Amino acid sequence: MQFTKWFSLKKTAQSAPIPGTSQVRNDNAGYVWAVDDWARLDRFLILGSEGGSYYASERKLTRDNAEAVLRCIAADGARVVARIVEISEAGRAPKNDPALFALALAAKLGDEPTRRAAHRALPRVARIGTHLFHFAEYVKALGGWGRGTMRAFAGWYNDMDAGRLALQAVKYQSRDGWSHRDVLRKAHPVASTEQHQAIYNWMVKGWDSVGETPHPDRVLATIWAFERAKRMKDRRDVRELAALVEKYGLPHECVPTEMKQHPEIWEALLPHMGLTAMLRNLGKMTEVGLLGFLSEAERFVVDRLSRAEALRTARVHPLALLVACKTYAQGHGDKGKLTWKPRQKIVDALDRAFYLSFETLAPTGARTLLALDVSGSMTSPNIAGMPGISPRVGSAAMALVTAAVEPRHDIVAFTSGPYKSRFQGYGSGITPVAISPRMRLPDVIKATDNLPFGGTDCALPMLWATENKVPVDIFCVYTDSETWAGDIHPRQALVEYRQKMGIGAKLVVIGMVSNEFSIADPNDAGMLDVVGFDTATPAIIADFTNQTPRA
């Protein structure tokens, strides 16, 4: 009897664990390694669990992540709070909601020092009114308000500069069933200044009447301008409304919907608009005619998107730029009836801004194989709930960031299924991808969407490189780690590649979903698991590549 047919350390089907290892079963009946709770915390904070994954429902993925966060809180609550603040303030996550939820878990379910740390961190994580309302809803669901929670919310209002608080009050009116009035009635803050008290009174009671004369207090004049602006609905009010926007810096949330059909209003809004708001409204500004041929507004937008430091200062996440580029280039949103004719200069500026949002990297010179998992599980749902950006699309865009820097690279897509490669000479399941950093992102997205897909076999990049004698220093595999279809594990395939090629090749696994799985062996120093769509990812890969190779 050939015992090694059923028990081998060199070749084990992915439907069974490698003997003697701590592998666990993934959501698709394959065997992989589980990342520890601290890595799981990072994945949740950066990628969230919105929409679930291809194999795990949103409910299951959220519950699993929340339980991992709670284990981290029990182990070291202060470390959890510090990590939440670090990732949130650095803008490493496409959405701030996971950080707010994790902070609420720490504030309600941590020990006393952890709760105090979470309350102190609230202004650093909940930086705007919408964040505060999200946090209030999470706290409500986790057990309600205590004295510490009340003091934290009161401090959020009292410690804020009165001028900024007035802008927050008019810009972020309500969300998640909460308004500033609701929060104030529960927090009972004692106003730190007369201006704060006047703002609180307006939040709770409003103003009965608004005259034509601005409020004499410059801070309260912002609220006066908002109250006056929201009463303007007619074409005859355009000039006055534009003047209010310019003088008081009113955001677009303060402008009545009816008045957003006039380019003069958007012209007044644009210089004061935050980068994120500008990205979300490019289509509307194009539709009303503001962003036209040789227009000053278009020049302003292109110039602003060309400033790397401004993008980082505004915490504009690369995923937000990718969404904006995809949406604007297609000429319509994923929801609603708004359509526009895209301006090519803006499409190009959005494309460049995506790369500018990452730190400048020096090439390592390593022979790099960027391997994109294009199996069925990578087609949905969207990363972090961002519209139109599946793990498959996101992985292609992330790979291009490394490809743009590394001169010695190739890109392949891999899967396992009924189709054969279209390229003669390559086996089933792996296909060289005809994309390059010189392509615009919309074209990359289209090329990626057109790739065939089937099951998941994450060993294929190493097997293909071994069979074709391709010299590789580092394999970068973008995947959800739901591998199952191969007759050899990725780790075993990498070991075989090292032995046959005589190259101490490394493996970086870029996780595109916030599950607990990885194909990287935690006991192999030549393998690294990192969180996926993140500004820090390319730098981490470069640092790992530059370390002394493992023979």
Coordinates of C-alpha atoms in Angstrom, one line a residue:
M1 CA 0.0 0.0 0.0
Q2 CA 1.3 3.5 -0.9
F3 CA 0.8 5.2 2.5
T4 CA 2.2 8.5 1.3
K5 CA -0.6 8.7 -1.2
W6 CA -2.8 9.6 1.7
F7 CA -0.3 11.0 4.2
S8 CA 2.4 13.4 2.9
L9 CA 4.1 16.5 4.2
K10 CA 5.1 17.5 0.6
K11 CA 1.8 17.2 -1.2
T12 CA -1.6 17.4 0.6
A13 CA -4.9 18.1 -1.0
Q14 CA -6.3 21.5 0.1
S15 CA -9.4 19.7 1.3
A16 CA -7.4 18.3 4.1
P17 CA -4.9 19.9 6.6
I18 CA -1.2 19.5 6.2
P19 CA -0.3 16.8 8.8
G20 CA 1.3 18.2 12.0
T21 CA 0.1 21.8 11.4
S22 CA -2.5 24.0 13.0
Q23 CA -4.5 24.6 9.9
V24 CA -8.2 25.3 10.2
R25 CA -11.1 24.9 7.8
N26 CA -12.1 28.0 5.9
D27 CA -15.7 28.9 4.7
N28 CA -15.3 26.8 1.6
A29 CA -14.1 23.5 3.1
G30 CA -10.5 24.1 2.3
Y31 CA -7.7 24.2 5.0
V32 CA -5.6 27.3 5.7
W33 CA -4.1 29.1 8.7
A34 CA -6.1 31.3 11.0
V35 CA -4.7 34.8 11.6
D36 CA -4.5 35.8 15.3
D37 CA -7.0 38.1 16.9
W38 CA -4.8 41.2 16.6
A39 CA -4.4 40.7 12.8
R40 CA -8.2 40.1 12.8
L41 CA -8.7 43.4 14.6
D42 CA -6.6 45.2 11.9
R43 CA -8.6 43.5 9.1
F44 CA -11.9 44.5 10.6
L45 CA -10.8 48.1 11.3
I46 CA -9.6 48.5 7.7
L47 CA -11.9 46.3 5.7
G48 CA -15.0 46.1 7.9
S49 CA -17.7 43.4 7.4
E50 CA -20.3 45.3 5.3
G51 CA -21.9 42.9 2.8
G52 CA -20.2 39.9 4.3
S53 CA -18.1 37.8 2.0
Y54 CA -18.9 35.4 -0.8
Y55 CA -19.2 32.5 1.6
A56 CA -20.0 34.2 4.9
S57 CA -23.1 36.3 5.5
E58 CA -22.7 39.9 6.8
R59 CA -24.2 38.7 10.1
K60 CA -21.7 35.9 10.6
L61 CA -18.7 37.9 9.5
T62 CA -19.7 40.8 11.8
R63 CA -20.3 38.5 14.8
D64 CA -17.0 36.7 14.2
N65 CA -15.1 40.0 14.0
A66 CA -16.8 41.5 17.0
E67 CA -15.9 38.4 19.1
A68 CA -12.3 38.7 18.0
V69 CA -12.3 42.4 19.0
L70 CA -13.7 41.5 22.4
R71 CA -11.0 39.0 22.9
C72 CA -8.4 41.7 22.1
I73 CA -10.1 44.0 24.5
A74 CA -10.0 41.4 27.3
A75 CA -6.3 40.8 26.6
D76 CA -5.2 44.4 26.4
G77 CA -7.9 47.1 26.1
A78 CA -5.5 50.0 26.1
R79 CA -3.7 48.5 23.1
V80 CA -7.0 48.1 21.2
V81 CA -8.0 51.7 21.8
A82 CA -4.6 52.9 20.7
R83 CA -4.8 50.8 17.5
I84 CA -8.3 52.1 16.8
V85 CA -7.1 55.7 17.0
E86 CA -4.0 55.0 15.0
I87 CA -5.9 53.4 12.0
S88 CA -8.7 56.0 12.1
E89 CA -6.5 59.1 12.3
A90 CA -4.2 57.8 9.6
G91 CA -7.1 57.4 7.2
R92 CA -6.1 53.8 6.5
A93 CA -9.7 52.6 6.3
P94 CA -12.2 53.4 3.5
K95 CA -14.9 53.9 6.1
N96 CA -14.7 55.0 9.8
D97 CA -17.6 52.9 10.9
P98 CA -15.7 49.8 12.0
A99 CA -13.4 52.0 14.2
L100 CA -16.4 53.6 15.8
F101 CA -18.0 50.2 16.5
A102 CA -14.8 48.8 17.9
L103 CA -14.5 51.9 20.1
A104 CA -18.1 51.5 21.3
L105 CA -17.2 47.8 22.2
A106 CA -14.3 49.1 24.3
A107 CA -16.3 51.9 25.9
K108 CA -19.2 49.6 26.9
L109 CA -17.6 46.1 27.4
G110 CA -14.0 46.8 28.5
D111 CA -12.7 47.1 32.0
E112 CA -12.7 50.5 33.8
P113 CA -9.3 51.7 32.4
T114 CA -10.3 50.6 28.9
R115 CA -13.6 52.4 29.1
R116 CA -11.9 55.6 30.3
A117 CA -9.4 55.3 27.4
A118 CA -12.2 54.8 24.9
H119 CA -14.0 57.9 26.2
R120 CA -10.9 60.0 25.9
A121 CA -10.4 58.8 22.4
L122 CA -13.9 59.7 21.2
P123 CA -13.0 63.1 19.7
R124 CA -10.1 61.6 17.8
V125 CA -12.2 58.8 16.2
A126 CA -15.5 60.6 15.9
R127 CA -14.2 63.7 14.2
I128 CA -17.5 64.9 12.7
G129 CA -21.1 64.9 13.6
T130 CA -22.0 61.9 11.5
H131 CA -19.4 59.8 13.3
L132 CA -20.8 60.9 16.6
F133 CA -24.3 59.8 15.6
H134 CA -23.0 56.4 14.5
F135 CA -21.2 56.0 17.9
A136 CA -24.4 57.0 19.7
E137 CA -26.3 54.3 17.9
Y138 CA -23.6 51.7 18.6
V139 CA -23.6 52.6 22.3
K140 CA -27.4 52.3 22.5
A141 CA -27.3 48.8 21.0
L142 CA -24.5 47.7 23.4
G143 CA -26.3 48.7 26.6
G144 CA -27.1 52.4 26.7
W145 CA -25.6 55.4 28.4
G146 CA -23.7 55.6 31.7
R147 CA -22.1 58.5 33.4
G148 CA -18.8 57.9 31.6
T149 CA -20.6 57.9 28.3
M150 CA -22.5 61.1 29.1
R151 CA -19.2 62.9 30.0
A152 CA -17.6 61.7 26.8
F153 CA -20.3 63.1 24.6
A154 CA -20.5 66.3 26.6
G155 CA -16.7 66.7 26.2
W156 CA -17.0 66.2 22.5
Y157 CA -19.2 69.3 22.2
N158 CA -17.5 71.5 25.0
D159 CA -13.9 70.8 24.0
M160 CA -14.5 71.8 20.3
D161 CA -13.8 75.3 19.2
A162 CA -17.1 77.3 18.9
G163 CA -16.6 78.2 15.3
R164 CA -16.0 74.6 14.3
L165 CA -18.9 73.4 16.4
A166 CA -21.2 75.8 14.6
L167 CA -20.1 74.4 11.3
Q168 CA -20.6 70.9 12.6
A169 CA -24.1 71.8 13.7
V170 CA -25.3 73.1 10.4
K171 CA -23.4 70.5 8.2
Y172 CA -24.3 67.3 10.1
Q173 CA -28.0 67.6 11.1
S174 CA -28.9 64.0 11.8
R175 CA -28.0 60.3 11.1
D176 CA -29.1 56.9 12.3
G177 CA -32.2 58.3 14.0
W178 CA -30.0 60.7 16.1
S179 CA -29.8 64.5 15.9
H180 CA -27.7 66.9 18.0
R181 CA -30.8 67.7 20.0
D182 CA -31.1 64.0 20.9
V183 CA -27.5 63.7 22.0
L184 CA -27.5 67.0 24.0
R185 CA -30.6 65.9 25.9
K186 CA -28.9 62.7 27.0
A187 CA -25.4 64.2 27.6
H188 CA -26.5 67.3 29.4
P189 CA -23.3 69.3 28.7
V190 CA -22.6 72.4 30.7
A191 CA -21.6 75.0 28.1
S192 CA -17.9 76.1 28.3
T193 CA -18.6 79.5 26.7
E194 CA -21.5 81.8 25.9
Q195 CA -21.1 80.9 22.2
H196 CA -21.4 77.2 23.1
Q197 CA -24.5 77.9 25.1
A198 CA -26.1 79.8 22.2
I199 CA -25.3 76.9 19.8
Y200 CA -26.8 74.4 22.2
N201 CA -30.0 76.5 22.4
W202 CA -30.3 76.5 18.7
M203 CA -29.6 72.8 18.4
V204 CA -32.4 72.0 20.8
K205 CA -35.0 74.8 20.1
G206 CA -34.1 76.3 16.7
W207 CA -34.8 79.9 15.8
D208 CA -38.3 81.1 15.5
S209 CA -37.5 83.8 13.0
V210 CA -34.5 84.8 10.8
G211 CA -34.1 88.4 9.7
E212 CA -32.2 89.8 6.8
T213 CA -29.5 91.2 9.1
P214 CA -26.7 88.8 10.0
H215 CA -26.2 87.8 13.6
P216 CA -23.6 90.2 15.2
D217 CA -21.6 87.3 16.6
R218 CA -19.3 85.9 13.8
V219 CA -19.7 82.3 15.0
L220 CA -23.4 82.5 15.4
A221 CA -23.6 84.2 12.0
T222 CA -22.8 80.8 10.4
I223 CA -26.1 79.5 11.9
W224 CA -27.9 82.6 10.8
A225 CA -26.6 82.1 7.2
F226 CA -27.8 78.4 7.3
E227 CA -31.3 79.3 8.5
R228 CA -31.6 82.0 5.8
A229 CA -30.2 79.7 3.1
K230 CA -32.6 76.8 3.7
R231 CA -35.5 79.1 3.0
M232 CA -34.3 79.9 -0.5
K233 CA -36.0 77.9 -3.3
D234 CA -36.3 80.2 -6.2
R235 CA -34.1 81.2 -9.2
R236 CA -34.2 84.8 -8.0
D237 CA -32.4 83.7 -4.8
V238 CA -29.3 82.3 -6.6
R239 CA -27.2 85.4 -6.2
E240 CA -28.0 85.9 -2.5
L241 CA -27.5 82.2 -1.7
A242 CA -24.1 82.2 -3.6
A243 CA -23.1 85.2 -1.6
L244 CA -24.0 83.4 1.7
V245 CA -22.0 80.4 0.7
E246 CA -18.9 82.4 -0.2
K247 CA -19.0 84.7 2.9
Y248 CA -19.8 82.1 5.5
G249 CA -18.3 79.0 3.9
L250 CA -21.5 77.1 4.0
P251 CA -21.1 73.4 2.9
H252 CA -23.3 71.8 0.2
E253 CA -25.3 70.1 2.8
C254 CA -26.7 73.5 3.7
V255 CA -28.0 74.2 0.2
P256 CA -31.6 73.3 -0.6
T257 CA -31.8 70.5 -3.2
E258 CA -33.7 72.8 -5.6
M259 CA -30.9 75.3 -5.7
K260 CA -28.3 72.7 -6.7
Q261 CA -29.4 72.9 -10.3
H262 CA -27.6 76.2 -10.7
P263 CA -23.9 76.3 -11.6
E264 CA -23.5 79.6 -9.8
I265 CA -24.1 77.8 -6.5
W266 CA -21.6 75.1 -7.2
E267 CA -19.1 77.7 -8.3
A268 CA -19.5 79.3 -4.9
L269 CA -19.3 75.9 -3.0
L270 CA -16.2 74.5 -4.8
P271 CA -13.4 76.6 -3.2
H272 CA -14.6 75.7 0.3
M273 CA -15.5 72.1 -0.4
G274 CA -13.6 69.2 1.3
L275 CA -11.9 66.7 -1.0
T276 CA -14.2 63.9 -0.2
A277 CA -17.3 66.1 -0.9
M278 CA -15.7 67.2 -4.1
L279 CA -15.2 63.6 -5.3
R280 CA -18.8 62.8 -4.5
N281 CA -20.2 65.7 -6.5
L282 CA -18.0 65.7 -9.6
G283 CA -20.8 64.2 -11.6
K284 CA -23.4 66.8 -10.5
M285 CA -21.0 69.7 -11.2
T286 CA -20.4 68.3 -14.6
E287 CA -24.1 67.8 -15.3
V288 CA -25.0 71.4 -14.4
G289 CA -22.2 72.7 -16.7
L290 CA -19.7 74.0 -14.1
L291 CA -16.9 71.6 -15.2
G292 CA -16.8 72.4 -18.9
F293 CA -14.3 73.1 -21.7
L294 CA -11.3 75.2 -20.4
S295 CA -13.3 76.2 -17.3
E296 CA -11.6 77.7 -14.3
A297 CA -13.6 75.2 -12.1
E298 CA -12.1 72.2 -14.1
R299 CA -8.6 73.6 -13.7
F300 CA -9.2 74.0 -10.0
V301 CA -10.4 70.4 -9.6
V302 CA -7.5 69.0 -11.6
D303 CA -5.0 71.0 -9.7
R304 CA -6.4 70.0 -6.3
L305 CA -6.3 66.3 -7.3
S306 CA -2.7 66.6 -8.3
R307 CA -1.4 67.5 -4.8
A308 CA -0.3 64.4 -3.0
E309 CA 0.1 66.1 0.4
A310 CA -3.4 67.5 0.2
L311 CA -4.8 64.0 -0.5
R312 CA -3.1 62.6 2.6
T313 CA -3.9 65.5 4.8
A314 CA -7.6 65.2 3.9
R315 CA -7.4 61.4 4.7
V316 CA -8.7 60.6 1.2
H317 CA -8.5 56.8 1.0
P318 CA -7.3 55.2 -2.3
L319 CA -10.5 53.2 -2.4
A320 CA -12.6 56.5 -2.4
L321 CA -10.5 57.7 -5.3
L322 CA -11.0 54.3 -7.1
V323 CA -14.7 54.5 -6.6
A324 CA -14.8 58.2 -7.8
C325 CA -12.7 57.3 -10.9
K326 CA -14.9 54.4 -11.8
T327 CA -18.2 56.2 -11.2
Y328 CA -17.2 59.4 -12.9
A329 CA -15.8 57.7 -16.0
Q330 CA -19.0 55.6 -16.5
G331 CA -21.1 58.8 -16.6
H332 CA -23.7 57.8 -14.0
G333 CA -24.0 56.7 -10.4
D334 CA -24.9 53.3 -9.2
K335 CA -28.1 54.7 -7.8
G336 CA -30.4 57.5 -8.9
K337 CA -31.0 58.9 -12.3
L338 CA -28.2 61.5 -12.6
T339 CA -26.1 61.2 -15.7
W340 CA -23.3 63.3 -17.1
K341 CA -20.7 63.4 -20.0
P342 CA -17.4 62.7 -18.3
R343 CA -14.5 65.2 -18.8
Q344 CA -11.4 63.3 -19.8
K345 CA -9.1 65.7 -17.9
I346 CA -10.9 64.9 -14.7
V347 CA -10.8 61.1 -15.4
D348 CA -7.1 61.4 -15.9
A349 CA -6.7 63.5 -12.7
L350 CA -8.6 60.9 -10.7
D351 CA -6.4 58.2 -12.1
R352 CA -3.2 60.0 -11.1
A353 CA -4.7 60.8 -7.7
F354 CA -5.1 57.1 -6.9
Y355 CA -1.4 56.6 -7.2
L356 CA -0.5 59.9 -5.5
S357 CA -2.5 58.8 -2.4
F358 CA 0.2 56.2 -1.6
E359 CA 3.5 57.1 -0.1
T360 CA 6.4 57.4 -2.5
L361 CA 8.2 54.1 -2.8
A362 CA 11.7 53.3 -4.0
P363 CA 11.9 50.2 -6.2
T364 CA 13.4 47.1 -4.5
G365 CA 14.5 45.6 -7.8
A366 CA 13.1 42.2 -6.7
R367 CA 11.7 39.9 -9.3
T368 CA 8.0 40.2 -8.3
L369 CA 5.1 38.0 -9.4
L370 CA 1.8 39.8 -8.7
A371 CA -0.9 37.0 -8.6
L372 CA -4.5 38.0 -8.6
D373 CA -7.2 35.6 -7.3
V374 CA -10.0 35.9 -9.8
S375 CA -12.1 33.0 -8.5
G376 CA -15.8 33.2 -8.0
S377 CA -15.4 34.2 -4.3
M378 CA -13.5 37.4 -5.3
T379 CA -16.4 38.8 -7.4
S380 CA -18.5 39.9 -4.5
P381 CA -19.4 41.6 -2.2
N382 CA -17.8 45.0 -2.5
I383 CA -14.7 45.9 -0.4
A384 CA -15.8 47.7 2.7
G385 CA -19.2 48.3 1.1
M386 CA -17.7 50.7 -1.5
P387 CA -19.9 50.6 -4.6
G388 CA -18.6 48.8 -7.6
I389 CA -15.2 47.7 -6.1
S390 CA -15.2 43.9 -5.6
P391 CA -12.2 42.2 -4.1
R392 CA -11.2 41.2 -7.7
V393 CA -11.2 44.8 -8.9
G394 CA -9.6 46.1 -5.7
S395 CA -6.8 43.5 -6.0
A396 CA -6.0 44.5 -9.5
A397 CA -5.8 48.2 -8.6
M398 CA -3.6 47.5 -5.6
A399 CA -1.2 45.3 -7.6
L400 CA -0.7 48.2 -10.1
V401 CA 0.6 50.4 -7.2
T402 CA 3.5 47.9 -6.8
A403 CA 3.8 47.4 -10.5
A404 CA 4.2 51.1 -11.1
V405 CA 7.3 51.1 -8.8
E406 CA 8.9 47.7 -9.5
P407 CA 10.5 47.5 -13.0
R408 CA 10.9 43.7 -12.7
H409 CA 7.3 42.4 -12.3
D410 CA 4.7 40.3 -14.0
I411 CA 1.0 40.0 -13.3
V412 CA -1.0 36.8 -13.5
A413 CA -4.6 35.9 -12.7
F414 CA -5.4 32.5 -11.2
T415 CA -8.4 30.3 -10.4
S416 CA -9.4 26.7 -10.9
G417 CA -12.4 25.7 -12.9
P418 CA -13.7 24.3 -16.1
Y419 CA -12.1 26.8 -18.4
K420 CA -8.6 26.5 -20.0
S421 CA -6.2 29.4 -20.4
R422 CA -6.6 31.4 -23.5
F423 CA -2.8 31.6 -23.8
Q424 CA -1.2 28.5 -25.4
G425 CA 1.6 27.1 -23.3
Y426 CA 0.0 27.8 -19.9
G427 CA -2.0 25.3 -17.9
S428 CA -5.5 25.4 -16.7
G429 CA -6.3 28.0 -14.1
I430 CA -3.6 30.6 -14.7
T431 CA -3.5 33.4 -17.2
P432 CA -1.0 36.3 -17.7
V433 CA -2.9 39.6 -17.4
A434 CA -2.4 42.2 -20.1
I435 CA -2.6 45.2 -17.8
S436 CA 0.1 47.7 -16.9
P437 CA 0.5 50.8 -14.8
R438 CA 0.3 52.9 -18.0
M439 CA -3.3 51.9 -18.3
R440 CA -6.0 54.1 -16.8
L441 CA -7.9 52.6 -13.9
P442 CA -11.3 52.4 -15.7
D443 CA -9.6 50.2 -18.4
V444 CA -8.0 48.1 -15.7
I445 CA -11.4 47.6 -14.1
K446 CA -12.9 46.6 -17.4
A447 CA -10.1 44.1 -18.2
T448 CA -10.4 42.6 -14.7
D449 CA -14.1 42.2 -15.0
N450 CA -13.8 40.3 -18.3
L451 CA -11.5 37.6 -16.8
P452 CA -13.1 34.2 -16.5
F453 CA -13.4 32.7 -13.0
G454 CA -14.0 29.4 -11.3
G455 CA -12.9 27.7 -8.1
T456 CA -10.0 28.8 -5.9
D457 CA -6.5 27.3 -6.0
C458 CA -3.9 29.6 -4.4
A459 CA -1.0 27.2 -5.0
L460 CA -1.2 27.9 -8.8
P461 CA 1.2 30.9 -8.9
M462 CA 4.0 28.9 -7.3
L463 CA 3.2 25.7 -9.4
W464 CA 3.2 27.8 -12.6
A465 CA 6.4 29.5 -11.8
T466 CA 8.1 26.2 -11.0
E467 CA 6.8 24.5 -14.1
N468 CA 7.9 27.3 -16.4
K469 CA 11.1 28.0 -14.5
V470 CA 10.2 31.6 -13.8
P471 CA 12.7 33.3 -11.4
V472 CA 10.7 35.0 -8.6
D473 CA 12.0 36.6 -5.5
I474 CA 8.6 37.5 -4.0
F475 CA 5.1 36.2 -4.8
C476 CA 2.4 38.7 -3.9
V477 CA -0.9 36.9 -3.8
Y478 CA -4.1 39.0 -3.6
T479 CA -6.9 36.7 -2.3
D480 CA -9.6 36.0 0.3
S481 CA -7.8 32.8 1.2
E482 CA -10.9 30.7 0.5
T483 CA -8.7 28.2 -1.4
W484 CA -9.8 24.6 -1.7
A485 CA -9.5 23.2 -5.2
G486 CA -5.9 22.2 -5.5
D487 CA -4.1 18.9 -4.7
I488 CA -1.2 20.7 -3.0
H489 CA -1.3 23.5 -0.4
P490 CA 0.2 26.9 -1.3
R491 CA 2.8 26.5 1.4
Q492 CA 3.9 23.1 0.0
A493 CA 4.0 24.6 -3.5
L494 CA 6.3 27.5 -2.3
V495 CA 8.6 25.0 -0.5
E496 CA 8.8 23.0 -3.7
Y497 CA 9.6 26.1 -5.7
R498 CA 12.4 27.1 -3.4
Q499 CA 14.0 23.7 -3.6
K500 CA 13.7 23.2 -7.4
M501 CA 14.7 26.8 -8.3
G502 CA 17.3 27.4 -5.6
I503 CA 15.7 30.7 -4.8
G504 CA 14.7 31.7 -1.3
A505 CA 11.4 33.1 -2.6
K506 CA 9.0 34.9 -0.2
L507 CA 5.3 35.0 -0.2
V508 CA 3.1 38.0 0.8
V509 CA -0.6 37.3 1.2
I510 CA -2.7 40.4 0.8
G511 CA -6.1 39.7 2.4
M512 CA -8.9 41.4 0.6
V513 CA -11.7 40.2 3.0
S514 CA -11.9 40.6 6.8
N515 CA -12.2 36.9 7.5
E516 CA -9.8 35.0 9.8
F517 CA -8.0 33.0 7.1
S518 CA -4.6 33.2 5.4
I519 CA -2.6 30.9 3.2
A520 CA 0.6 32.2 4.8
D521 CA 2.3 29.8 7.3
P522 CA 2.9 31.8 10.5
N523 CA 5.9 29.6 11.3
D524 CA 7.7 30.5 8.1
A525 CA 9.7 33.7 8.3
G526 CA 9.5 34.0 4.5
M527 CA 5.7 34.4 4.5
L528 CA 3.8 37.5 5.5
D529 CA 0.1 38.2 5.9
V530 CA -1.0 41.9 5.5
V531 CA -4.4 43.6 5.3
G532 CA -5.5 44.4 1.8
F533 CA -6.7 47.8 0.5
D534 CA -4.6 50.1 2.6
T535 CA -2.1 53.0 2.0
A536 CA 0.4 51.2 4.1
T537 CA 0.3 47.9 2.2
P538 CA 2.8 48.7 -0.6
A539 CA 5.4 50.0 1.9
I540 CA 5.0 46.9 4.0
I541 CA 5.5 44.7 1.0
A542 CA 8.6 46.7 0.0
D543 CA 10.1 46.5 3.5
F544 CA 9.5 42.7 3.7
T545 CA 11.1 42.3 0.2
N546 CA 14.2 44.2 1.3
Q547 CA 14.8 41.9 4.3
T548 CA 17.6 39.3 3.9
P549 CA 16.2 36.5 1.7
R550 CA 15.4 33.2 3.3
A551 CA 17.5 30.4 1.7

